Coordinates of C-alpha atoms in Angstrom, one line a residue:
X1 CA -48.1 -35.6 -52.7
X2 CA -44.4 -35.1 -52.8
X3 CA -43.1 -31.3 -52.4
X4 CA -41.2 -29.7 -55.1
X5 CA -37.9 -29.0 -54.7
X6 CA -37.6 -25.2 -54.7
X7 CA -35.3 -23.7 -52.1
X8 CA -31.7 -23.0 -52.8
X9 CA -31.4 -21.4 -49.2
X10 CA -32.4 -23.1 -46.3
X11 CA -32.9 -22.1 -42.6
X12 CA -33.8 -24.7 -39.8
X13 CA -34.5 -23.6 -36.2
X14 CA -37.0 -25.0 -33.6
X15 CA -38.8 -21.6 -33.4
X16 CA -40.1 -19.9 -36.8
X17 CA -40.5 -16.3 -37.2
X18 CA -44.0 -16.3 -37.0
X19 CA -46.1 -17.6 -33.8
X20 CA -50.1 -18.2 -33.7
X21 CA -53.0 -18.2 -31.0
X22 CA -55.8 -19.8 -31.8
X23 CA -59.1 -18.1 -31.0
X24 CA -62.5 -19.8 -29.3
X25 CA -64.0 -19.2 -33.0
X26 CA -61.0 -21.3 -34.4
X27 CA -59.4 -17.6 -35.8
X28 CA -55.5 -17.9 -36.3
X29 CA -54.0 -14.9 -35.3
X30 CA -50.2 -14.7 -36.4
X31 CA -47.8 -12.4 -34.6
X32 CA -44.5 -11.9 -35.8
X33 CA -41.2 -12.7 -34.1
X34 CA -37.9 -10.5 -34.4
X35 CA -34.6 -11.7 -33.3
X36 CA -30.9 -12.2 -35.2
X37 CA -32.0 -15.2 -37.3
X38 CA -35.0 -13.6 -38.7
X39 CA -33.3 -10.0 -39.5
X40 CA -29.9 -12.4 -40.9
X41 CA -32.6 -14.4 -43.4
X42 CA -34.2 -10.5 -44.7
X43 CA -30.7 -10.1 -45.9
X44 CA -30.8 -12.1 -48.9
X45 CA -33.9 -10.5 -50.5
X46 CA -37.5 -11.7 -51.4
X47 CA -36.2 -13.1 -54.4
X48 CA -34.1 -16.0 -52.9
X49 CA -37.0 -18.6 -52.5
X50 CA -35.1 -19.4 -49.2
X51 CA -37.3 -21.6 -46.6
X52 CA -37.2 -21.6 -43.5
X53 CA -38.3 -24.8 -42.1
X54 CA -39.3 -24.9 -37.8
X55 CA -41.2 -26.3 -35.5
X56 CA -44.8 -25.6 -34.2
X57 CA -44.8 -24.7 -30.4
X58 CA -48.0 -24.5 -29.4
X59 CA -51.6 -24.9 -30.1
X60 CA -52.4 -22.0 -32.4
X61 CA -49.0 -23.4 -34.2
X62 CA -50.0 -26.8 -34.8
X63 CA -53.1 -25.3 -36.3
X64 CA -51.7 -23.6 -38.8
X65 CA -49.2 -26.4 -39.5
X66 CA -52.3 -28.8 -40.3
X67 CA -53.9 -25.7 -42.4
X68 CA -51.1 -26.0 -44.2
X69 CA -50.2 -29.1 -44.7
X70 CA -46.9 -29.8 -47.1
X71 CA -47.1 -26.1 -47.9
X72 CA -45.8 -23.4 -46.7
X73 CA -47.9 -20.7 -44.3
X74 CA -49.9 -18.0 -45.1
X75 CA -46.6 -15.4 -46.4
X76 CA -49.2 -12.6 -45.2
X77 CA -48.3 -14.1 -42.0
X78 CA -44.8 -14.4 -42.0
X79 CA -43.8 -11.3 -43.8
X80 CA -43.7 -12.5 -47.2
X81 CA -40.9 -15.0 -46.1
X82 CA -41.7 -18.8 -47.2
X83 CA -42.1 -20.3 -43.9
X84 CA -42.6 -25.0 -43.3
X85 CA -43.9 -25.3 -39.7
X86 CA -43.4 -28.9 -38.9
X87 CA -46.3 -30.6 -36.7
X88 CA -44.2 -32.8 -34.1
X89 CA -46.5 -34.7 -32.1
X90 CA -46.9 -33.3 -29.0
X91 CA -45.4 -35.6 -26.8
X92 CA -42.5 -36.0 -28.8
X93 CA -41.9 -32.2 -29.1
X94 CA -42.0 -31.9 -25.3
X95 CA -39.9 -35.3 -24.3
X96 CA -36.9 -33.6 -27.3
X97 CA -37.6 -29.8 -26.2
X98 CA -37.9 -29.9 -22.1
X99 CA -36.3 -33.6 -21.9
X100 CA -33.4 -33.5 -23.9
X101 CA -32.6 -29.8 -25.5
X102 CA -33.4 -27.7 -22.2
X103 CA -32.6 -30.2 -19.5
X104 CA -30.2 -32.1 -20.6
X105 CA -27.4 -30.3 -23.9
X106 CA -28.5 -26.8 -22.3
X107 CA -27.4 -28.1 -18.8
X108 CA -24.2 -29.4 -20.3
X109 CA -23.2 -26.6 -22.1
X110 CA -23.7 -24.2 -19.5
X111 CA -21.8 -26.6 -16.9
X112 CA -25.4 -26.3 -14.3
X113 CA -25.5 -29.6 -13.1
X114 CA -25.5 -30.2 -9.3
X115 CA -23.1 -33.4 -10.0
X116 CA -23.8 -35.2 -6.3
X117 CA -27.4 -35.8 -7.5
X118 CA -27.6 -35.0 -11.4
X119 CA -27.8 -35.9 -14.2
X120 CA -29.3 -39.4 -13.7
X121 CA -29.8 -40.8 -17.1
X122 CA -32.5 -43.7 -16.7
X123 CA -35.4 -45.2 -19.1
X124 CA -37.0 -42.2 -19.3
X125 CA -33.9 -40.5 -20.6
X126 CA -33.6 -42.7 -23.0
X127 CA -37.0 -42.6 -24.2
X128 CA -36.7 -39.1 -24.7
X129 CA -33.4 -39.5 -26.3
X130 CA -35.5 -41.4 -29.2
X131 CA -37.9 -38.8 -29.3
X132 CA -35.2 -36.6 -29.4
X133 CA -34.0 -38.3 -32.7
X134 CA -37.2 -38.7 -34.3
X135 CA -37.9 -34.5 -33.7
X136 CA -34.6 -33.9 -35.8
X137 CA -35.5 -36.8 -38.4
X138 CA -38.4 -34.5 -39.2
X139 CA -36.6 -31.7 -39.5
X140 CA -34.3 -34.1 -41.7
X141 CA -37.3 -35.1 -43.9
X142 CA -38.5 -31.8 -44.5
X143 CA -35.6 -30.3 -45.4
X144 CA -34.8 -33.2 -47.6
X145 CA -38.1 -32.0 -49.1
X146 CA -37.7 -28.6 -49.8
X147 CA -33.8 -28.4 -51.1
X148 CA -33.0 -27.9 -54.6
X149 CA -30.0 -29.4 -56.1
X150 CA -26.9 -28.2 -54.5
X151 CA -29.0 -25.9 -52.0
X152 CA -27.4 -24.2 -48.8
X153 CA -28.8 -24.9 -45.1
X154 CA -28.0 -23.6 -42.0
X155 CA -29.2 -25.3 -39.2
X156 CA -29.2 -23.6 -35.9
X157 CA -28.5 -24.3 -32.2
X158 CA -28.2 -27.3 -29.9
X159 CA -32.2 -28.9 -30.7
X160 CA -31.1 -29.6 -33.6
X161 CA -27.5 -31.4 -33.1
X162 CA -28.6 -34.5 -35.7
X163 CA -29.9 -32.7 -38.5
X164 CA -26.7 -32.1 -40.0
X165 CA -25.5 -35.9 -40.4
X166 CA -29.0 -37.4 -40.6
X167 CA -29.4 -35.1 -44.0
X168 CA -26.0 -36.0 -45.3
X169 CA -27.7 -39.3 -45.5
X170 CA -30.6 -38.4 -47.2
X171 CA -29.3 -35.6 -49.2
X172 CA -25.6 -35.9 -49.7
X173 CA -25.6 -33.3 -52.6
X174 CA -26.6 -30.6 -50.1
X175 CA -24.2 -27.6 -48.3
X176 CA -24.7 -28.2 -44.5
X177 CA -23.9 -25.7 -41.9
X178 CA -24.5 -25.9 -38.2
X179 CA -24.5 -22.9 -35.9
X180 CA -24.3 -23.2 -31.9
X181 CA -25.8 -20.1 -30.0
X182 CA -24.7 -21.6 -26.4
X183 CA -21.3 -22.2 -25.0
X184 CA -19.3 -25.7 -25.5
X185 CA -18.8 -27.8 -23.3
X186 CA -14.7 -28.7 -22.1
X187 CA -14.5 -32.7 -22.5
X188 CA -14.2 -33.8 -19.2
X189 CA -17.7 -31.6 -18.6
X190 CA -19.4 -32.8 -21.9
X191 CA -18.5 -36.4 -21.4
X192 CA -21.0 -36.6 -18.2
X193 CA -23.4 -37.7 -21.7
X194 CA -23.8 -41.3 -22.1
X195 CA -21.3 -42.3 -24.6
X196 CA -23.7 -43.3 -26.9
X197 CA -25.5 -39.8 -26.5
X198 CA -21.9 -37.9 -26.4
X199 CA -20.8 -39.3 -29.6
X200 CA -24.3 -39.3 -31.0
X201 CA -24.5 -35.5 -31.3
X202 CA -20.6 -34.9 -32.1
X203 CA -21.0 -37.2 -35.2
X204 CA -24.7 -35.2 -35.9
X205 CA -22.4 -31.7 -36.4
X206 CA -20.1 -33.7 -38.2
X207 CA -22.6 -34.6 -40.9
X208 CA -22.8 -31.1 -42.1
X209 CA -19.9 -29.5 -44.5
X210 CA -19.4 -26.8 -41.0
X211 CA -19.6 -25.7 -37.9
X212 CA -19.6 -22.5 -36.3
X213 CA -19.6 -21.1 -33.2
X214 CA -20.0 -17.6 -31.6
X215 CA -16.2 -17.1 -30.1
X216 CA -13.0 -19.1 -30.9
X217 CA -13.2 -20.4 -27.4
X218 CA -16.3 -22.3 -28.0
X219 CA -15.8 -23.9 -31.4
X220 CA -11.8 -24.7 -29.6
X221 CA -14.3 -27.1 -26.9
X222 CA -15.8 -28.7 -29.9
X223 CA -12.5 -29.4 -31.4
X224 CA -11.6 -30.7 -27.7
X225 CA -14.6 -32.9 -27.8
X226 CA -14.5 -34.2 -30.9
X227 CA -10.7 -35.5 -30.2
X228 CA -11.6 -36.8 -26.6
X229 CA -14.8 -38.9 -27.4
X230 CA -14.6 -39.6 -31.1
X231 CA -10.8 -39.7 -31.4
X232 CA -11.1 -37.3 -34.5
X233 CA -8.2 -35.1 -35.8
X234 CA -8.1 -31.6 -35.2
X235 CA -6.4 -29.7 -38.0
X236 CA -5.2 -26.3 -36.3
X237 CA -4.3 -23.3 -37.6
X238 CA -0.1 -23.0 -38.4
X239 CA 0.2 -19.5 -38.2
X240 CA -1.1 -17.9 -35.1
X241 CA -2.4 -19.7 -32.1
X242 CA -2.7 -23.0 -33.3
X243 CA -6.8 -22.2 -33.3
X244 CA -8.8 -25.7 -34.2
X245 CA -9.8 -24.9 -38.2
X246 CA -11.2 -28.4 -38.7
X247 CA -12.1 -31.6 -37.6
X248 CA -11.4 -34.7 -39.6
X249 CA -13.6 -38.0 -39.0
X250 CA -14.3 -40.9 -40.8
X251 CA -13.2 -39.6 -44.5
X252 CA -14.9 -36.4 -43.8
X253 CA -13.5 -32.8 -43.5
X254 CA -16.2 -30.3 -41.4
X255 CA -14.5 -27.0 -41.4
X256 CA -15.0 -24.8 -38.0
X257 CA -16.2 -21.4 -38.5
X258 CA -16.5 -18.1 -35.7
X259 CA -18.8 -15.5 -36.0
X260 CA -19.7 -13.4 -32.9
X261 CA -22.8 -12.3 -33.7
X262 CA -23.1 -8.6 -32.9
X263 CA -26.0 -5.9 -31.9
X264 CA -28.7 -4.6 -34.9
X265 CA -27.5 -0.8 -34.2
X266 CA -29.9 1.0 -36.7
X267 CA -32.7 -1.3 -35.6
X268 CA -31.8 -0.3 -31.4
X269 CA -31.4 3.7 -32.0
X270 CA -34.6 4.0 -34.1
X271 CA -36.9 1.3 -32.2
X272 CA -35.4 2.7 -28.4
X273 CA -36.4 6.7 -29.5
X274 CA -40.2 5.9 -30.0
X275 CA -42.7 7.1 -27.9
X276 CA -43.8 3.8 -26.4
X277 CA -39.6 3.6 -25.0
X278 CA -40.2 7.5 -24.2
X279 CA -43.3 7.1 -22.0
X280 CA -41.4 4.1 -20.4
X281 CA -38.9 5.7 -19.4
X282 CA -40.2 8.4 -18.0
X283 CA -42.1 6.0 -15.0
X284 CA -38.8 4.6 -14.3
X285 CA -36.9 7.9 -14.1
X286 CA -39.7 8.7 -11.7
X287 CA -39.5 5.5 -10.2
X288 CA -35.7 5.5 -9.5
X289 CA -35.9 9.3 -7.7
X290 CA -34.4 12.2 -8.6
X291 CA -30.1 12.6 -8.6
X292 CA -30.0 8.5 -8.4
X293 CA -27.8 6.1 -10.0
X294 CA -29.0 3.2 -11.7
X295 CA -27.3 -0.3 -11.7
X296 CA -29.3 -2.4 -14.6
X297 CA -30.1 -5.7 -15.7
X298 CA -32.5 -7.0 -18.3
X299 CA -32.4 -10.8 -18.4
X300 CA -34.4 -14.0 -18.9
X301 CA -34.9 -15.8 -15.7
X302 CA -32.5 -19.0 -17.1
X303 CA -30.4 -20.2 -14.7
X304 CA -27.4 -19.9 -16.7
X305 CA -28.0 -15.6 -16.4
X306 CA -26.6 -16.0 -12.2
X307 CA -29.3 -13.2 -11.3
X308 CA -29.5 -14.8 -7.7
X309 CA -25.6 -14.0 -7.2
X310 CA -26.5 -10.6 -9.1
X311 CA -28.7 -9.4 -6.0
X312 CA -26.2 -11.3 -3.9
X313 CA -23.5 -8.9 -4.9
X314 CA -26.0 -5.7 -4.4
X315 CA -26.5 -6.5 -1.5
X316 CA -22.9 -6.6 -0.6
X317 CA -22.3 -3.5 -2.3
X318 CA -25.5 -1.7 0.4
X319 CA -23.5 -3.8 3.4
X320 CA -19.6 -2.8 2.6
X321 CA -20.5 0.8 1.3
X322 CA -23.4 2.6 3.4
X323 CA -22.8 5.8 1.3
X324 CA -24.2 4.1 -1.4
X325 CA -27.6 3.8 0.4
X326 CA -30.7 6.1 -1.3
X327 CA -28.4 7.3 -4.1
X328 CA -28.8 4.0 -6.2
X329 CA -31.5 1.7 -7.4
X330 CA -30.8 -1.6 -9.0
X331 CA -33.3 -1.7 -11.7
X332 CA -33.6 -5.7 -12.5
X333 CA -35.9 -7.1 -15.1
X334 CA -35.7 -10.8 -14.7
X335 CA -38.6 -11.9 -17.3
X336 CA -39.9 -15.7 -16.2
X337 CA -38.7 -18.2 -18.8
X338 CA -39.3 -22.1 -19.1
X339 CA -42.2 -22.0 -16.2
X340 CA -43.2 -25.2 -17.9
X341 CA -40.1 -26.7 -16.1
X342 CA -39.8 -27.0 -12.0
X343 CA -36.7 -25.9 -11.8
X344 CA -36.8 -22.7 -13.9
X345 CA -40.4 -21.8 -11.5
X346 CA -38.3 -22.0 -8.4
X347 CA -35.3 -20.0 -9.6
X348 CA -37.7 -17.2 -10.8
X349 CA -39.5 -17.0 -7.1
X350 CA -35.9 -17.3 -5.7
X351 CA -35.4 -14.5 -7.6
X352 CA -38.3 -12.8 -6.1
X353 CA -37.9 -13.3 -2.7
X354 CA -34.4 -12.3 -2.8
X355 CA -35.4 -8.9 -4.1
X356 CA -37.9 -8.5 -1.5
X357 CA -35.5 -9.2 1.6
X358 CA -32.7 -6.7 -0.1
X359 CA -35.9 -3.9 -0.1
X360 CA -37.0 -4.8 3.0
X361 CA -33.1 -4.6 5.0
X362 CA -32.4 -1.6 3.7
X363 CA -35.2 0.1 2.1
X364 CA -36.4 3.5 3.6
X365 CA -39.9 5.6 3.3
X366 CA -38.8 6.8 -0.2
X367 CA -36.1 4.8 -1.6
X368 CA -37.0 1.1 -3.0
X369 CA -32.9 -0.3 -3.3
X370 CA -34.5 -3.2 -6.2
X371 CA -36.8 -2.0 -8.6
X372 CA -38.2 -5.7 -10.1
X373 CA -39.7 -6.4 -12.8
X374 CA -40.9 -9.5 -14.5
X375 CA -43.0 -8.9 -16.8
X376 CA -41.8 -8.9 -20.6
X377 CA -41.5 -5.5 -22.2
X378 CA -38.9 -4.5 -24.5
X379 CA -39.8 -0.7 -24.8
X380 CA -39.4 -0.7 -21.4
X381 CA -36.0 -3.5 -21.6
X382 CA -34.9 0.3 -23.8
X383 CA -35.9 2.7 -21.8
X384 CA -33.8 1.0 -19.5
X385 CA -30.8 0.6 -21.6
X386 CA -31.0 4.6 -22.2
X387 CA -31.1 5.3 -18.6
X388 CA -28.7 3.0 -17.4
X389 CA -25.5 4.3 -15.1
X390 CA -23.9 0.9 -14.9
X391 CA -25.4 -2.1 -16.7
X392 CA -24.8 -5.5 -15.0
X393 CA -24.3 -9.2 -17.3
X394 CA -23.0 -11.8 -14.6
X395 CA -23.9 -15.0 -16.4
X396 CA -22.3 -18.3 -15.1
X397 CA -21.6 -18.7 -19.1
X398 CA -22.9 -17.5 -21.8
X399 CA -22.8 -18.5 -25.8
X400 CA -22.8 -14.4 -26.1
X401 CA -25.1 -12.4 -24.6
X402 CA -26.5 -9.6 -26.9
X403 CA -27.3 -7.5 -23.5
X404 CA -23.8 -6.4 -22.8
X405 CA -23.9 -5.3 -26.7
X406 CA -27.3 -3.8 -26.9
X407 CA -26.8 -1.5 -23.7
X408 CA -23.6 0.4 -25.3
X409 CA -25.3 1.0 -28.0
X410 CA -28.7 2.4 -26.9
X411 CA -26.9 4.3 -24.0
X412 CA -27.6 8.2 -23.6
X413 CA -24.5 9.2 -21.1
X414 CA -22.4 6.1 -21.5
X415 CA -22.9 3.3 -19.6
X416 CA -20.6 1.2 -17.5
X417 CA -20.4 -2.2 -18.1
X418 CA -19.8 -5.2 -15.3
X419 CA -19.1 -7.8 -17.8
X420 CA -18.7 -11.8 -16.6
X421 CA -15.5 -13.6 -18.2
X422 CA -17.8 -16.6 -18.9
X423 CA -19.7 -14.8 -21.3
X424 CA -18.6 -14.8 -25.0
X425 CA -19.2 -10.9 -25.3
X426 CA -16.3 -10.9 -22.9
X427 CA -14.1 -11.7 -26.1
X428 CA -15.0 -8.7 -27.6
X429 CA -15.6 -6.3 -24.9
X430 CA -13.5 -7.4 -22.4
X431 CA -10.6 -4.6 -22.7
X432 CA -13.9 -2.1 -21.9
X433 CA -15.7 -3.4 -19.3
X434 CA -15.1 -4.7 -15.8
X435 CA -14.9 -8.2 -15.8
X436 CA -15.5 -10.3 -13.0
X437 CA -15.8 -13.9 -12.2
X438 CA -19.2 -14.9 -11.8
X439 CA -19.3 -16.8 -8.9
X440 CA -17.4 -14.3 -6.7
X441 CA -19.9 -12.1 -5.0
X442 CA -17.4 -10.1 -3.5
X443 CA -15.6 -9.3 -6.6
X444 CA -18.8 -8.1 -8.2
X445 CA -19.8 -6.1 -5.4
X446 CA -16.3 -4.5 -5.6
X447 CA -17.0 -4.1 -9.6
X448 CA -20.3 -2.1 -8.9
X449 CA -19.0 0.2 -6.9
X450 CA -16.2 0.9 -9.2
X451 CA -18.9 1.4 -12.2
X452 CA -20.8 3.6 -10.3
X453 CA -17.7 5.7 -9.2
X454 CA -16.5 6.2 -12.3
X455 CA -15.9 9.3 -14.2
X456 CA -18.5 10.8 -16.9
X457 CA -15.7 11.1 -19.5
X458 CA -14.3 7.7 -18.9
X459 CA -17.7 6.2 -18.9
X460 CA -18.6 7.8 -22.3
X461 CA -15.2 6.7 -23.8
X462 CA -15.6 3.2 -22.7
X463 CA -19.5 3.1 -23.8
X464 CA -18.3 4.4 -27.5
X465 CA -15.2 2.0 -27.8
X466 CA -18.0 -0.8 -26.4
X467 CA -20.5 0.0 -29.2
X468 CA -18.0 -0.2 -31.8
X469 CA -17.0 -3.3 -31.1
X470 CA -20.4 -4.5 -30.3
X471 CA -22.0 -3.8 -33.9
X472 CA -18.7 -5.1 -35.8
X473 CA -21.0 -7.9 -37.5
X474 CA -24.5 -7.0 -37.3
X475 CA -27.1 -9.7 -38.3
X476 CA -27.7 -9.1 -41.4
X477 CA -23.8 -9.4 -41.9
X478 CA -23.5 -12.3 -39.8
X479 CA -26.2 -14.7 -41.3
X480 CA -24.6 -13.3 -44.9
X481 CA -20.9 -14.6 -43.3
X482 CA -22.4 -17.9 -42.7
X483 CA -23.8 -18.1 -46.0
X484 CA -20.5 -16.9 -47.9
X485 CA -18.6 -19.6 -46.1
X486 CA -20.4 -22.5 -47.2

């Protein structure tokens, strides 16, 4: 049975706002997720009949996909918001999701290859290149499905590269917009793709009517990209720095769009002052010691966040300046991410060990130098954000990093920020914070020691000028620019 066409507003992203486990009894039990995209879609109001069309990611998922058929889920699930969950076959999800969008476009983007001995790309690639195209032909179809006449959609982030051009096809009446949440790769980086491949997902974002990107550098690398591999114009801006505005290819116009998606201040203040973030941060108050400094992280263990240089540079900092010894902890919660992939399971014990040698060197009866943690828990991710002296995000690149704009604002004495220059927050906080290049350890041990010597009153000054700018387009605001655009 064919679905009606009733959405004038559609979202696409490879994870929905709603996840499910599926009990022993065969219960569905639906937990809600939170996150830019899904506070960006509350924006526009119940009364929209927008759809937001994802995959299923596991198990409890792909039962309530099958419950539901065409349909859309249960909206006591999801909020009230009309929600298709697409069930991908299993193996094809994992060969386009682990194969191609984590190990292959998130490597490029992020510039993480070890080039001497990777990427190789071999049969198997390129059989999970096909299933790579056949995961964003369903998102195609079902979009295809659900659009009304003229409709809006917003497809997000590097899984779904194809969508774009693959509905122009089927729906040429449609609005496309693509959004990338990573970096871009510079053409001599992004062309490590197989031509084919390279071209392939260049001329996928090209399908869609535009393309934005979280900082001006970023959507400038696309520009690049499209130029080098598909020979396309660039149509640049005449008035100031000759910014990329467009790309031109084949007869087609996609216009390039920025919007540096900012931190949900209302949502921080009032979720960090509950009493689950209170009771949190009380135990690490009493875990750090009285009349001690803290130096905090809260990341993903991706590799792309550099926590192993992180420690590195503590560790530098305890070597080069003793004094600092007993009067700081470096509170570091490094929450495991992608243990379904090799790689991401070594970094994460890397991690580990690391943290252990540091508190074993130079750790004394009552003084721990790394406080770790890696277990998920964002009243505590708060807490930490509250009590934070200096708040470290070294990432070897970054499409933003909402860390470095979620600490400012949930600070109680100001916080100083060691900010990496890779990171796109860096365009918007940069004139605040103390920006280092990732790689050097030195320099960032040199950085910490500045953050933690500096002065209350310039550390409140720069945390309020940070916030500012950090909450200048809030997600609600930032999906809404998207929309206005196209």
């Amino acid at each position: 049975m064919a679905v009606p066409r009733t959405a004038p507003i559609l979202v696409a992203s490879n994870r929905g706002p709603v996840s499910y486990t599926l009990g022993e009894d065969g219960s569905l039990t639906a937990r809600r997720g939170g996150g830019g995209l899904v506070s960006g879609l509350s924006a526009i109001g119940p009364d929209a009949n927008a759809v937001w069309v994802c995959a299923a990611l596991g198990e409890g998922d792909r039962e309530a996909a099958r419950r539901a058929g065409d349909s859309h889920l249960n909206p006591g699930d999801t909020g009230g918001q009309q929600v298709r969950m697409l069930d991908i076959a299993p193996d094809v999800f994992a060969a386009a999701y682990n194969g191609i969008a984590n190990s292959v476009l998130w490597f490029i983007h992020h510039l993480l290859y070890q080039t001497p001995v990777e990427p190789v790309f071999d049969a198997e690639f390129a059989d999970q290149w096909a299933a790579y195209e056949a995961y964003n032909a369903a998102f195609a179809d079902a979009l295809a499905e659900e659009a009304v006449d003229e409709a809006v959609v917003l497809v997000q982030d590097y899984h779904l590269a194809l969508v774009p051009a693959m509905l122009r096809e089927r729906r040429p009446d449609l609005r496309i917009g693509h959004f990338s949440h990573t970096p871009w790769a510079p053409p001599d980086y992004y062309r490590l793709l197989p031509d084919d491949v390279a071209a392939g997902v260049l001329r996928g974002i090209l399908g869609g009517d535009r393309a934005a990107f979280l900082t001006e550098r970023w959507a400038g690398a696309f520009a690049d990209c499209c130029a080098a591999v598909l020979g396309a114009e660039i149509v640049r801006d005449g008035d100031g720095d000759g910014a990329a505005t467009a790309v031109r290819f084949e007869g087609r116009e996609t216009r390039l769009g920025v919007h540096g998606l900012g931190a949900d201040a209302d949502f921080l203040r009032q979720r960090s002052r509950q009493a689950d973030v209170d009771e949190r941060l009380t135990s690490l108050r009493a875990q750090i010691g009285p009349d001690r400094k803290s130096i905090v992280r809260v990341d993903r263990t991706e590799l792309s966040k550099n926590i192993v240089r992180g420690l590195l540079a503590y560790r530098r900092l305890l070597e080069t300046h003793p004094e600092w010894r007993e009067r700081v902890v470096h509170v570091a919660f490094a929450y495991p991410s992608r243990q379904d992939l090799a790689v991401y399971r070594d970094y994460t014990e890397r991690v580990r060990r690391i943290a252990d040698e540091i508190n074993a060197e130079y750790g004394t009866e009552g003084w721990a130098p790394v406080a770790l943690h890696v277990k998920d828990d964002f009243a505590r991710s708060l807490a930490a954000y509250r009590l934070a002296d200096v708040a470290l995000v070294n990432p070897i690149r970054d499409g933003m990093n909402l860390v470095a704009k979620e600490v400012p604002v949930v600070s109680e004495r100001g916080c100083a920020l060691v900010l990496s220059r890779e990171a796109g927050a860096y365009a918007e906080l940069g004139d605040d914070a103390l920006v280092v290049n990732p790689y050097d350890v030195e320099a960032t041990a040199r950085a910490l020691d500045e953050a933690l010597r500096m002065s209350d009153g310039e550390r409140a000054d720069r945390t309020k000028r940070l916030a500012a700018a950090a909450t200048a387009l809030p997600p609600q605001a930032w999906f809404l620019a998207q929309l206005r655009a196209l």
